[in-house]
Coordinates of C-alpha atoms (C1' of nucleotides) in Angstrom, one line a residue:
Chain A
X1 CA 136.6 73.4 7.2
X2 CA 133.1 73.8 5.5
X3 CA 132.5 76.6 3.1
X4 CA 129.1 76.6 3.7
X5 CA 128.8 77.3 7.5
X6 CA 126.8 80.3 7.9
X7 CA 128.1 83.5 8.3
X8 CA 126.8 84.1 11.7
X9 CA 128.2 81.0 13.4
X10 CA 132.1 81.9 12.5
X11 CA 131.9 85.2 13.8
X12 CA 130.7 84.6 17.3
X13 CA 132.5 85.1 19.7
X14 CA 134.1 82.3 20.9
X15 CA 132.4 80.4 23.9
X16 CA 133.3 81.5 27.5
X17 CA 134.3 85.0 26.3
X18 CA 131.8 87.9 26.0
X19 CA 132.1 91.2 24.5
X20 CA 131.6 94.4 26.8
X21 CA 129.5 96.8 25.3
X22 CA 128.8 100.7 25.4
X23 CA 126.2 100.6 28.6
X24 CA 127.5 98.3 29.9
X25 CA 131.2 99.0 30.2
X26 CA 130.8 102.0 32.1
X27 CA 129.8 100.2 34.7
X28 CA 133.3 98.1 34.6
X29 CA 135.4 102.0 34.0
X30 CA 133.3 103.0 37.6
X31 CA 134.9 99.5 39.4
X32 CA 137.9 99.8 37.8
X33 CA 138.3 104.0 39.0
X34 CA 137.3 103.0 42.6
X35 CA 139.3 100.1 42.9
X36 CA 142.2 102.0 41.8
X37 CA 142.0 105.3 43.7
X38 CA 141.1 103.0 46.9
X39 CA 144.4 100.9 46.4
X40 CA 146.4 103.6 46.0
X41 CA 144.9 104.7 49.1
X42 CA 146.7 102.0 51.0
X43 CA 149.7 102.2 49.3
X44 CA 149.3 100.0 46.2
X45 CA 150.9 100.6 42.8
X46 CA 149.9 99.1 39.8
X47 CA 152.4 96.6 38.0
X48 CA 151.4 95.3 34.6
X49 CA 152.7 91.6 33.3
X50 CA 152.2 90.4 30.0
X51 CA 148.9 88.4 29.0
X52 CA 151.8 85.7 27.9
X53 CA 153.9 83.5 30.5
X54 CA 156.4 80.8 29.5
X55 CA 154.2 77.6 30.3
X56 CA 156.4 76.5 33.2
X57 CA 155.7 79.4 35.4
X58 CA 152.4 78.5 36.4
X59 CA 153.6 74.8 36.5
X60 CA 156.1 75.8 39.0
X61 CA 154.2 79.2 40.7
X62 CA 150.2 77.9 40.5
X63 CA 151.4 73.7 41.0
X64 CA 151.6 70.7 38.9
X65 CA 148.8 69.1 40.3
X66 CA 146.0 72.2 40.5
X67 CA 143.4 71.8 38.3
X68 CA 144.1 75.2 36.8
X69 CA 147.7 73.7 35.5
X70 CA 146.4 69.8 34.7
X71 CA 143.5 71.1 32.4
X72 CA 142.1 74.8 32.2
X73 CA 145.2 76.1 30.7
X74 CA 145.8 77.8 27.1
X75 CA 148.9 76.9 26.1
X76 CA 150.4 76.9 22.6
X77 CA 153.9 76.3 20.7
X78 CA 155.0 79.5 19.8
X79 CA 157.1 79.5 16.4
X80 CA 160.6 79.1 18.5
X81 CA 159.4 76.2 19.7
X82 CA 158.4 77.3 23.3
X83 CA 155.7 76.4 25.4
X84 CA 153.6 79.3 26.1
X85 CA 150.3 79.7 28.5
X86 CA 148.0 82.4 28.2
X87 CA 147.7 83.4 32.3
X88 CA 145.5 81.5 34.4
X89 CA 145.8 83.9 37.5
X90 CA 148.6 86.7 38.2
X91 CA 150.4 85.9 41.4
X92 CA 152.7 84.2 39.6
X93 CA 154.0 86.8 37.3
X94 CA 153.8 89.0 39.6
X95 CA 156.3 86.9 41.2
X96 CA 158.2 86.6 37.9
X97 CA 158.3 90.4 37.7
X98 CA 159.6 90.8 41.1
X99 CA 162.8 88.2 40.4
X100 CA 163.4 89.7 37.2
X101 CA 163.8 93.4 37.9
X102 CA 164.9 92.8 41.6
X103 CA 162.1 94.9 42.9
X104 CA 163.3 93.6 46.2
X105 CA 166.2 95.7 46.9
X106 CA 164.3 99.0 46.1
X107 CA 163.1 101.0 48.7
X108 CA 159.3 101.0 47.9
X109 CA 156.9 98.6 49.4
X110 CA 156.3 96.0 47.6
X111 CA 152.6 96.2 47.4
X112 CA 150.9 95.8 43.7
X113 CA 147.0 95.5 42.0
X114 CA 146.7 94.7 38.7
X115 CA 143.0 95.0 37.0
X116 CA 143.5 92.4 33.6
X117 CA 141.5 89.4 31.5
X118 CA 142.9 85.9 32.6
X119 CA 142.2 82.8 30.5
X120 CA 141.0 79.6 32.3
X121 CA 139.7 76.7 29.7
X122 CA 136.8 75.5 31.8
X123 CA 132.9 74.6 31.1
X124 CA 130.9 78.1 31.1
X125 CA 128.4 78.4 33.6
X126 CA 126.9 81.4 36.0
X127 CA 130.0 83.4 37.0
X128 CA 132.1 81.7 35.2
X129 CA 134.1 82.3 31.5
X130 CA 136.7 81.2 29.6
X131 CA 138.2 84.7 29.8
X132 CA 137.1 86.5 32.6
X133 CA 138.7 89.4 35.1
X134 CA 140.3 90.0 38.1
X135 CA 141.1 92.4 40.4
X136 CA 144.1 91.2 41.9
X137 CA 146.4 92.5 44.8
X138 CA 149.9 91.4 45.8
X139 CA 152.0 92.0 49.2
X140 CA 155.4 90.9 49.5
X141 CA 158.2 90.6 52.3
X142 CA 155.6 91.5 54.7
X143 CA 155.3 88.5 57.3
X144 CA 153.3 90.1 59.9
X145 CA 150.1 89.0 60.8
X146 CA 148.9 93.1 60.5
X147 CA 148.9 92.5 56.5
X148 CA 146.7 89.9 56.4
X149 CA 144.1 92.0 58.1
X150 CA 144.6 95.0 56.4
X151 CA 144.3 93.4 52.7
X152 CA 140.8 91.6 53.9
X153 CA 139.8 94.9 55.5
X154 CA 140.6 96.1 51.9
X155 CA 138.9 94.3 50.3
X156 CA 135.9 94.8 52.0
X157 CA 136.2 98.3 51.7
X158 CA 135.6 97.9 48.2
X159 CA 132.8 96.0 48.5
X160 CA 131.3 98.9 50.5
X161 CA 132.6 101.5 48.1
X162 CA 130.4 99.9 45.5
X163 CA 127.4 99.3 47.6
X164 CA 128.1 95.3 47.5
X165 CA 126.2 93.6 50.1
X166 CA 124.9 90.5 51.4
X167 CA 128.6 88.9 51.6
X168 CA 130.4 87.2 54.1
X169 CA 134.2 87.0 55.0
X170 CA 135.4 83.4 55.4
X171 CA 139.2 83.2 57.1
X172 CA 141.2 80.2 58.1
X173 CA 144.7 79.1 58.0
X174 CA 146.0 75.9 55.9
X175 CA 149.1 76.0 57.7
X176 CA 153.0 75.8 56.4
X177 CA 155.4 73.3 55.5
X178 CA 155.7 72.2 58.7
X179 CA 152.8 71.2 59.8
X180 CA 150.6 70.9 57.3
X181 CA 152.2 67.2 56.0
X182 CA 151.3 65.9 59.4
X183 CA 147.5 66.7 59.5
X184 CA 147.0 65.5 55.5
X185 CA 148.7 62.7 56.4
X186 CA 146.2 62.0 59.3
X187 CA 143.2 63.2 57.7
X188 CA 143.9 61.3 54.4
X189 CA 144.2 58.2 57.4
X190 CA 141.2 59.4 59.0
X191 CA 138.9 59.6 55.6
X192 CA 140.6 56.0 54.5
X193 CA 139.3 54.3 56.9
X194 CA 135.6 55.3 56.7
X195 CA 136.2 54.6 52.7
X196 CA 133.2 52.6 52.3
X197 CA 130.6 55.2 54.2
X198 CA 131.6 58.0 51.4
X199 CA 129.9 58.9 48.4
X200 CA 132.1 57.7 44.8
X201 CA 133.1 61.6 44.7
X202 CA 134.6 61.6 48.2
X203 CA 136.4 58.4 47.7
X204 CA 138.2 59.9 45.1
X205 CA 139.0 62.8 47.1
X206 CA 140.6 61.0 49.7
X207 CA 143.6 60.8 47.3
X208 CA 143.6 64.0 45.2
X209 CA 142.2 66.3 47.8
X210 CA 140.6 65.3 51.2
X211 CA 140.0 68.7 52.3
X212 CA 137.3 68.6 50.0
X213 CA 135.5 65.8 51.9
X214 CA 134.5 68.6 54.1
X215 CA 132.4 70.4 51.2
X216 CA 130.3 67.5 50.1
X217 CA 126.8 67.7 50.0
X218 CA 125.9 63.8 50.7
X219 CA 124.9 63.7 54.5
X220 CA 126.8 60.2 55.1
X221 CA 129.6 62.4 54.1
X222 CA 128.8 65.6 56.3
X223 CA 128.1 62.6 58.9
X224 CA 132.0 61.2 58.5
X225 CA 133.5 64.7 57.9
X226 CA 132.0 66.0 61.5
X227 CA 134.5 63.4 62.9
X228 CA 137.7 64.4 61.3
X229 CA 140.7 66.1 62.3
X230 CA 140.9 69.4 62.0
X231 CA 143.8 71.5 60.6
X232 CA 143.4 74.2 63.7
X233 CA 144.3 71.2 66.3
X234 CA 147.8 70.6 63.6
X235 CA 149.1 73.9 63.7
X236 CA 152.6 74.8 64.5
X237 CA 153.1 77.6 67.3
X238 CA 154.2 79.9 64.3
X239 CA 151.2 79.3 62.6
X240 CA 148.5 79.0 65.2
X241 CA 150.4 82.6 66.8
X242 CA 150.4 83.7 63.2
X243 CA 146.6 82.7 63.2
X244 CA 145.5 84.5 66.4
X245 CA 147.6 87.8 65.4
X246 CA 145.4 88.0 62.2
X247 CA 142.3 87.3 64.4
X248 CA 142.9 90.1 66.9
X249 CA 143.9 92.3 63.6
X250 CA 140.6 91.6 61.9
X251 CA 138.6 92.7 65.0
X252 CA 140.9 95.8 65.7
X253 CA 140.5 96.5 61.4
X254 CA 136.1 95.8 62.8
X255 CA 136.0 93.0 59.8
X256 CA 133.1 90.9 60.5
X257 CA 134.4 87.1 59.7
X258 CA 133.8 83.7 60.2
X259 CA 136.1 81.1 60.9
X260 CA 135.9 78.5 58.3
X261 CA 138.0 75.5 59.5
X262 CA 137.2 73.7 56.1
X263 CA 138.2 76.6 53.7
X264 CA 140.9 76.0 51.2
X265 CA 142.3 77.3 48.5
X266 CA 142.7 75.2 45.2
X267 CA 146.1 76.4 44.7
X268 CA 148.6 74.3 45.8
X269 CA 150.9 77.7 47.1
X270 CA 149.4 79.2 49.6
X271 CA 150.4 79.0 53.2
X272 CA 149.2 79.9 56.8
X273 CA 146.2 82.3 56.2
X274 CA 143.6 81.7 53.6
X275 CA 140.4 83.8 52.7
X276 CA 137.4 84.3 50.6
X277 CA 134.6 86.5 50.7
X278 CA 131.5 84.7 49.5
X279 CA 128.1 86.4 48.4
X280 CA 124.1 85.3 48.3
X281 CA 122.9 85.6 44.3
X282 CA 126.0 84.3 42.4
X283 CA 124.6 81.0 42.3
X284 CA 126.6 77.8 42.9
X285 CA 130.1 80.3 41.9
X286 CA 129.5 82.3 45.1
X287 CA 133.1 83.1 45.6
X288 CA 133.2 86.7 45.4
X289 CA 137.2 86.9 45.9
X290 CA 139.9 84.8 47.4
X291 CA 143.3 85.1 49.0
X292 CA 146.0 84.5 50.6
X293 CA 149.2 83.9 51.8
X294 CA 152.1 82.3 50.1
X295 CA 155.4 82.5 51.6
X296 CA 157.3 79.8 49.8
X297 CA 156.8 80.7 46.2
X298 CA 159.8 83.1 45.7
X299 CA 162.2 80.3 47.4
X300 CA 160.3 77.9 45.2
X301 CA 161.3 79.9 41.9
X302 CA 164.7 80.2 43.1
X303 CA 164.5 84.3 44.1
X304 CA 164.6 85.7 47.3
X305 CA 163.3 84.2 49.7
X306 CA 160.6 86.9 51.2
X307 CA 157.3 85.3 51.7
X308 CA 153.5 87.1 49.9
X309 CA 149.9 87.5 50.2
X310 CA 147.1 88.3 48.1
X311 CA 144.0 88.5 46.8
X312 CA 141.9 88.0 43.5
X313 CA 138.2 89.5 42.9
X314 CA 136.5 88.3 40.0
X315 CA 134.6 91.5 38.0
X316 CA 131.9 89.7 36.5
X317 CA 130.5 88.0 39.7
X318 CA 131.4 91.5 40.9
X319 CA 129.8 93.7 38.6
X320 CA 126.6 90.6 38.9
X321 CA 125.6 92.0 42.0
X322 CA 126.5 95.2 41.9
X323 CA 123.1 97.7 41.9
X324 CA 124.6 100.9 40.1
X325 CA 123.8 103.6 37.1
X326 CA 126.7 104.6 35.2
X327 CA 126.2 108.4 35.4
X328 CA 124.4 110.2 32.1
X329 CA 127.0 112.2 29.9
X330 CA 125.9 115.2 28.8
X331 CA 126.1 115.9 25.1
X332 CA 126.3 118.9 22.8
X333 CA 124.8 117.9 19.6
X334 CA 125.1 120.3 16.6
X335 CA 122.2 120.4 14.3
X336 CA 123.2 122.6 11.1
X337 CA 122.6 123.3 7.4
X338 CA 124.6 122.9 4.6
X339 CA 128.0 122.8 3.4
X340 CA 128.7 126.1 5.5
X341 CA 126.6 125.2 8.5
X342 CA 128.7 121.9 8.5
X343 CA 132.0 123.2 8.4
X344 CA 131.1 126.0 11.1
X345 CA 129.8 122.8 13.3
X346 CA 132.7 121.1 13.3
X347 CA 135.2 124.2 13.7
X348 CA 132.7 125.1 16.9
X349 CA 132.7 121.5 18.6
X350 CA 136.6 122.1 18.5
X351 CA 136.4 125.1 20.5
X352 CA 133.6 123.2 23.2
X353 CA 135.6 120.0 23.2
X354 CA 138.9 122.1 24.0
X355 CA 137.0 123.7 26.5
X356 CA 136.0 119.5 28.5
X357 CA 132.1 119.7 26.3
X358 CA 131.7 116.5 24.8
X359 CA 130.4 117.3 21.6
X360 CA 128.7 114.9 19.0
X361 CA 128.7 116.3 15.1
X362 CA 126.8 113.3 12.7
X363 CA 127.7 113.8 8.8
X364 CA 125.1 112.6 7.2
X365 CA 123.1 115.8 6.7
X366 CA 119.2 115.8 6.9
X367 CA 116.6 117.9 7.8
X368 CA 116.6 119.8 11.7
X369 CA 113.7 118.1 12.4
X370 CA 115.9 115.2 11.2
X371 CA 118.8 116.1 13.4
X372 CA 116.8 117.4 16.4
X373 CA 115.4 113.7 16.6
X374 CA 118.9 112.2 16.7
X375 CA 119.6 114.5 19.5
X376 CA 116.1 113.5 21.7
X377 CA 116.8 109.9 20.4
X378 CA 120.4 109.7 21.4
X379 CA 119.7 112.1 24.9
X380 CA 121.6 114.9 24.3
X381 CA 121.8 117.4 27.1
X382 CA 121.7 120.3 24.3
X383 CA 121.2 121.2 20.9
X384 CA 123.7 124.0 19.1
X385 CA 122.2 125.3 15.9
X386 CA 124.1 126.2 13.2
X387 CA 122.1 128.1 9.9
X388 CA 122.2 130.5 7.7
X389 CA 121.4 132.8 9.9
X390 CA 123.6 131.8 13.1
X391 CA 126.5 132.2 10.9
X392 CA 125.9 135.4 9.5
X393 CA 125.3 136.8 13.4
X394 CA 128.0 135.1 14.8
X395 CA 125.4 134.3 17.1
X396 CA 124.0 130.6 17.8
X397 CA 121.0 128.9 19.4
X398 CA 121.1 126.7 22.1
X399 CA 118.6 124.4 23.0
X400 CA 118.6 123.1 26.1
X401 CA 116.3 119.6 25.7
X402 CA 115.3 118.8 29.0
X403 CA 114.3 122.5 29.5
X404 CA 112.9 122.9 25.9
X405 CA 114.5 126.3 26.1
X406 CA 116.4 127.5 23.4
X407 CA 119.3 130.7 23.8
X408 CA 121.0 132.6 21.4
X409 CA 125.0 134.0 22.0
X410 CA 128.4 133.7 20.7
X411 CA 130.2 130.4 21.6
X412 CA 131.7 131.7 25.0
X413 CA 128.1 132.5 25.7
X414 CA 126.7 129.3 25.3
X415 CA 129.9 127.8 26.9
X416 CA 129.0 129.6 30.1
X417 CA 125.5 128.0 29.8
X418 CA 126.5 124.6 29.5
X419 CA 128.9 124.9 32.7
X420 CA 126.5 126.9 34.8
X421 CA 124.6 123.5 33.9
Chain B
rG1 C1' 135.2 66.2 31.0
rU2 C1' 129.8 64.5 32.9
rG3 C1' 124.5 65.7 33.3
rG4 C1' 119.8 68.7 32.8
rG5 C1' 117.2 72.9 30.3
rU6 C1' 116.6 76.2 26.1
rG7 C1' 117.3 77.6 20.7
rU8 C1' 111.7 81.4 15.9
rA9 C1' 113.4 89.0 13.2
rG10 C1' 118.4 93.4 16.5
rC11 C1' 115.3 92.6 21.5
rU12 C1' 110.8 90.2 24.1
rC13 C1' 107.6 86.6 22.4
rA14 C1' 103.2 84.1 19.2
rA15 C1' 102.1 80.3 15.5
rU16 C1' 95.5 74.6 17.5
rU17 C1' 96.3 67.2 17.1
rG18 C1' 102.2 68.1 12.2
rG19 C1' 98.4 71.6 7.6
rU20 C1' 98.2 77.8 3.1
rU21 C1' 103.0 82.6 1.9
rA22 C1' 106.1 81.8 10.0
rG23 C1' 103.2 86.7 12.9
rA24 C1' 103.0 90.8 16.7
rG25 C1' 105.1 94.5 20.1
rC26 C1' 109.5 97.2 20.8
rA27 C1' 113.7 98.9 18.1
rU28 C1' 115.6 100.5 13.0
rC29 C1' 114.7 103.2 8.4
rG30 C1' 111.3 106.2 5.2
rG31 C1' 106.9 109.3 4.8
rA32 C1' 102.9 112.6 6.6
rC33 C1' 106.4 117.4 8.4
rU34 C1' 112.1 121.7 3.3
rG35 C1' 114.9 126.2 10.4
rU36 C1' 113.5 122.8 15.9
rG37 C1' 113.0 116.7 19.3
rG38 C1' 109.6 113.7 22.5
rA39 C1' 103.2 112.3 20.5
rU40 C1' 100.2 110.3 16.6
rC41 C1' 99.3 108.0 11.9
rC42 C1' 101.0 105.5 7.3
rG43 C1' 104.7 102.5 5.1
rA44 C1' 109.3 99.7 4.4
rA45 C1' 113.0 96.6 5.7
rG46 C1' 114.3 92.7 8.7
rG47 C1' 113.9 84.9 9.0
rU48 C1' 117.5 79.1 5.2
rU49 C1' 112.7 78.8 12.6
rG50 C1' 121.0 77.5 15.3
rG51 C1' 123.0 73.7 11.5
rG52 C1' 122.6 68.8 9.2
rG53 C1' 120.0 64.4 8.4
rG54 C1' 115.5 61.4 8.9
rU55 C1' 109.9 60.2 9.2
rU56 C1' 105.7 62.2 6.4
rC57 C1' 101.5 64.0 0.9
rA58 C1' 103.1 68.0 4.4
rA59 C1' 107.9 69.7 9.8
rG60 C1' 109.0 75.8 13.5
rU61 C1' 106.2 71.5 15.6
rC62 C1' 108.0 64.4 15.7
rC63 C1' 113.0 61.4 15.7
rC64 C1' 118.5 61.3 15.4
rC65 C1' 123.2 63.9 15.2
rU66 C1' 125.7 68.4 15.8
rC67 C1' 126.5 73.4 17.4
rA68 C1' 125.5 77.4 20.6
rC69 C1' 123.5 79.4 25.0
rU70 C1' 122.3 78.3 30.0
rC71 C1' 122.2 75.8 34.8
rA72 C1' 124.5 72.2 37.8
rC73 C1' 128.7 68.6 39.0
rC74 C1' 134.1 68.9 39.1
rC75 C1' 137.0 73.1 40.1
rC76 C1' 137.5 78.1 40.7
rA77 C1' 137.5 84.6 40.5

RNA sequence: GUGGGUGUAGCUCAAUUGGUUAGAGCAUCGGACUGUGGAUCCGAAGGUUGGGGGUUCAAGUCCCCUCACUCACCCCA
């Protein structure tokens, strides 16, 4: 609106979203690489949705009355008119992509990852942006208990993978849409009538969402929530059968978990089991990743009606913790002198390039001393010289920069060098 | 959305109770050094002290507003 705001203020990024740069993304390529050639290791194929939903889909997929839907999402008009939401989370397009091409009645398994940005407007803090990124995995139509396990085994196989550690794997199951009614009913009872003993918070729960009694920090309400029902004692034989087969799983898969009677998901969709893997040093966003199971949102959206699990890990609390080097490139710089030297610079980082040498040629010609500082500066592995001389030969120098040493040959020579490197 | 903390050069930080022209290290660029890097020395450039308003003879410093970052609540990956 002002003219006069300074320069530096309108082209920040805008809050919650960072840029990723050189040094650092590396790091993100390595999680992305190992993520995907482990996935693919269980079967996974990679299925990717548009940034862009129609607005209802998460209304109907991620639940009207989710926090996620009621305020955190970016949603805009579009010029026809139509209400569109930049993605909150992926299941449900996932889901959408499923009904659409009828990805049910082929023969492969239905078993996706996805590695994308999603768009949540909340209040940045510690492990947590406006745009931020997941690494998310989808099952479908597989209702045994076997999957459940073998996507938390997964996922901790990652973890390993990257050297992730200090984590712990919560489970529990939130039951279906059979019994789950019944015990909300009787907890919501249960937490009414100790009303007065809660904190304002909790009392306020008791109507939106009185599972979350259980994760208050006020001891009156630890004191209360101690006494409540629990949803284990409210299962029905499906799901507490369900529940022990992912148990016995889990200790067949050796996962080490804890059962976590009070962990639930804030999307309203999921059903039976539920999971998170939670990690020390992420501060009060210790949620490392968490899952799973939703076997009424196909029915819900009117497709088939095959049920789904899955999981989401988010990359920055990921790559947070994580304790690695990206690996050093190793660079051919070419140091040359004038017009000639140039041309003959960049015709031989052609040939080294075609031959997998990254090579690096700068244009703005200055001394070697000028050039060879740029090289030490920018760590190049060697140094190809290209004079005068060199081009008269056919022959050119090498210099190897860690070594100091410095070879002469013709350009299959030197290539021979570098690979024998 | 609510609350706390922090904003000085690209980065890390100085600047006495409010007191001269806001400094240093690192990084950048140039030179010493015209076919060979790392070291050293010299020099340059880099700031509306986040922005706006107020108090004052005088504001980086005090007050108010605002913005950004950050941590926490809520919630979530």
């Amino acid at each position: 609106m002002s003219t006069e705001t300074p320069a530096k203020k309108e082209l920040a990024a805008i809050k919650g979203t960072k840029d990723i740069l050189p040094g650092e993304v590396e790091i993100w390529q390595k999680v992305e690489a190992e993520a995907k050639r482990l996935f693919e290791l269980y079967g996974y194929r990679e299925l990717r949705a548009p940034i862009i939903e129609p607005t209802e889909l998460f209304e109907r997929g991620t639940g009207q009355t989710t926090d996620i839907v009621t305020k955190e999402m970016y949603t805009f008009t579009d010029k026809g008119g139509r209400s569109n939401t930049l993605r909150p989370e992926y299941t449900p397009s996932v889901a959408r992509a499923i009904i659409e091409h009828r990805l049910d009645l082929q023969p492969e398994p239905m078993r996706y990852y996805y590695i994308g940005p999603m768009f949540r407007y909340d209040k940045p803090q510690k492990g947590r942006y406006r745009q931020f990124h997941q690494i998310d995995i989808e099952v479908f139509n597989e209702k045994d208990p076997a999957i459940d396990a073998e996507i938390i085994e997964m996922a901790g196989a990652l973890l390993k993978k990257l050297g992730v550690e200090g984590t712990e794997t919560l489970v529990n199951s939130v039951g279906c849409r059979v019994c789950r009614p019944a015990y909300s009913r009787d907890l919501r009872a249960h937490a009414e009538r100790v009303r007065e003993q809660l904190c304002p918070d909790c009392q306020r729960k008791i109507a939106a969402n009185p599972l979350r009694i259980f994760d208050c920090k006020v001891e009156s309400c630890r004191e209360q929530a101690r006494r409540f029902p629990r949803i284990m004692d409210y299962l029905c034989p499906e799901c507490g059968e369900h529940f022990d087969k992912v148990r016995s799983y889990l200790d067949l898969y050796k996962v080490n978990y804890r059962v976590e009677p009070n962990l639930v998901r804030g999307l309203d969709y999921y059903t039976k089991t539920t999971f998170e893997v939670v990690s020390r040093g992420l501060g009060a966003q210790n949620s490392l990743l968490g899952g799973g199971r939703y076997d009424d949102m196909m029915r819900d959206f009117g497709g088939p009606d095959i049920c789904g699990i899955g999981f989401a890990m988010g990359m920055e609390r990921l790559i947070s913790i994580l304790d690695i080097q990206p690996e050093k490139k190793k660079v051919l710089y070419f140091a040359y002198m004038e017009e000639e030297g140039k041309k003959k610079a960049v015709e031989l980082a052609r040939f080294f390039r075609q031959n997998g040498v990254e090579c690096l040629v700068e244009f703005g010609y200055k001394s070697l001393k000028n050039q060879f500082g740029r090289a030490n500066k920018l760590g190049a592995a060697w140094v190809c010289v290209v004079g005068e001389d060199e081009i008269r030969k056919r022959l050119y120098k090498l210099k190897d920069m860690t070594a100091g040493t410095q070879t002469e040959g013709r350009p299959e020579d030197l290539l021979k060098i570098i690979r024998g490197k």
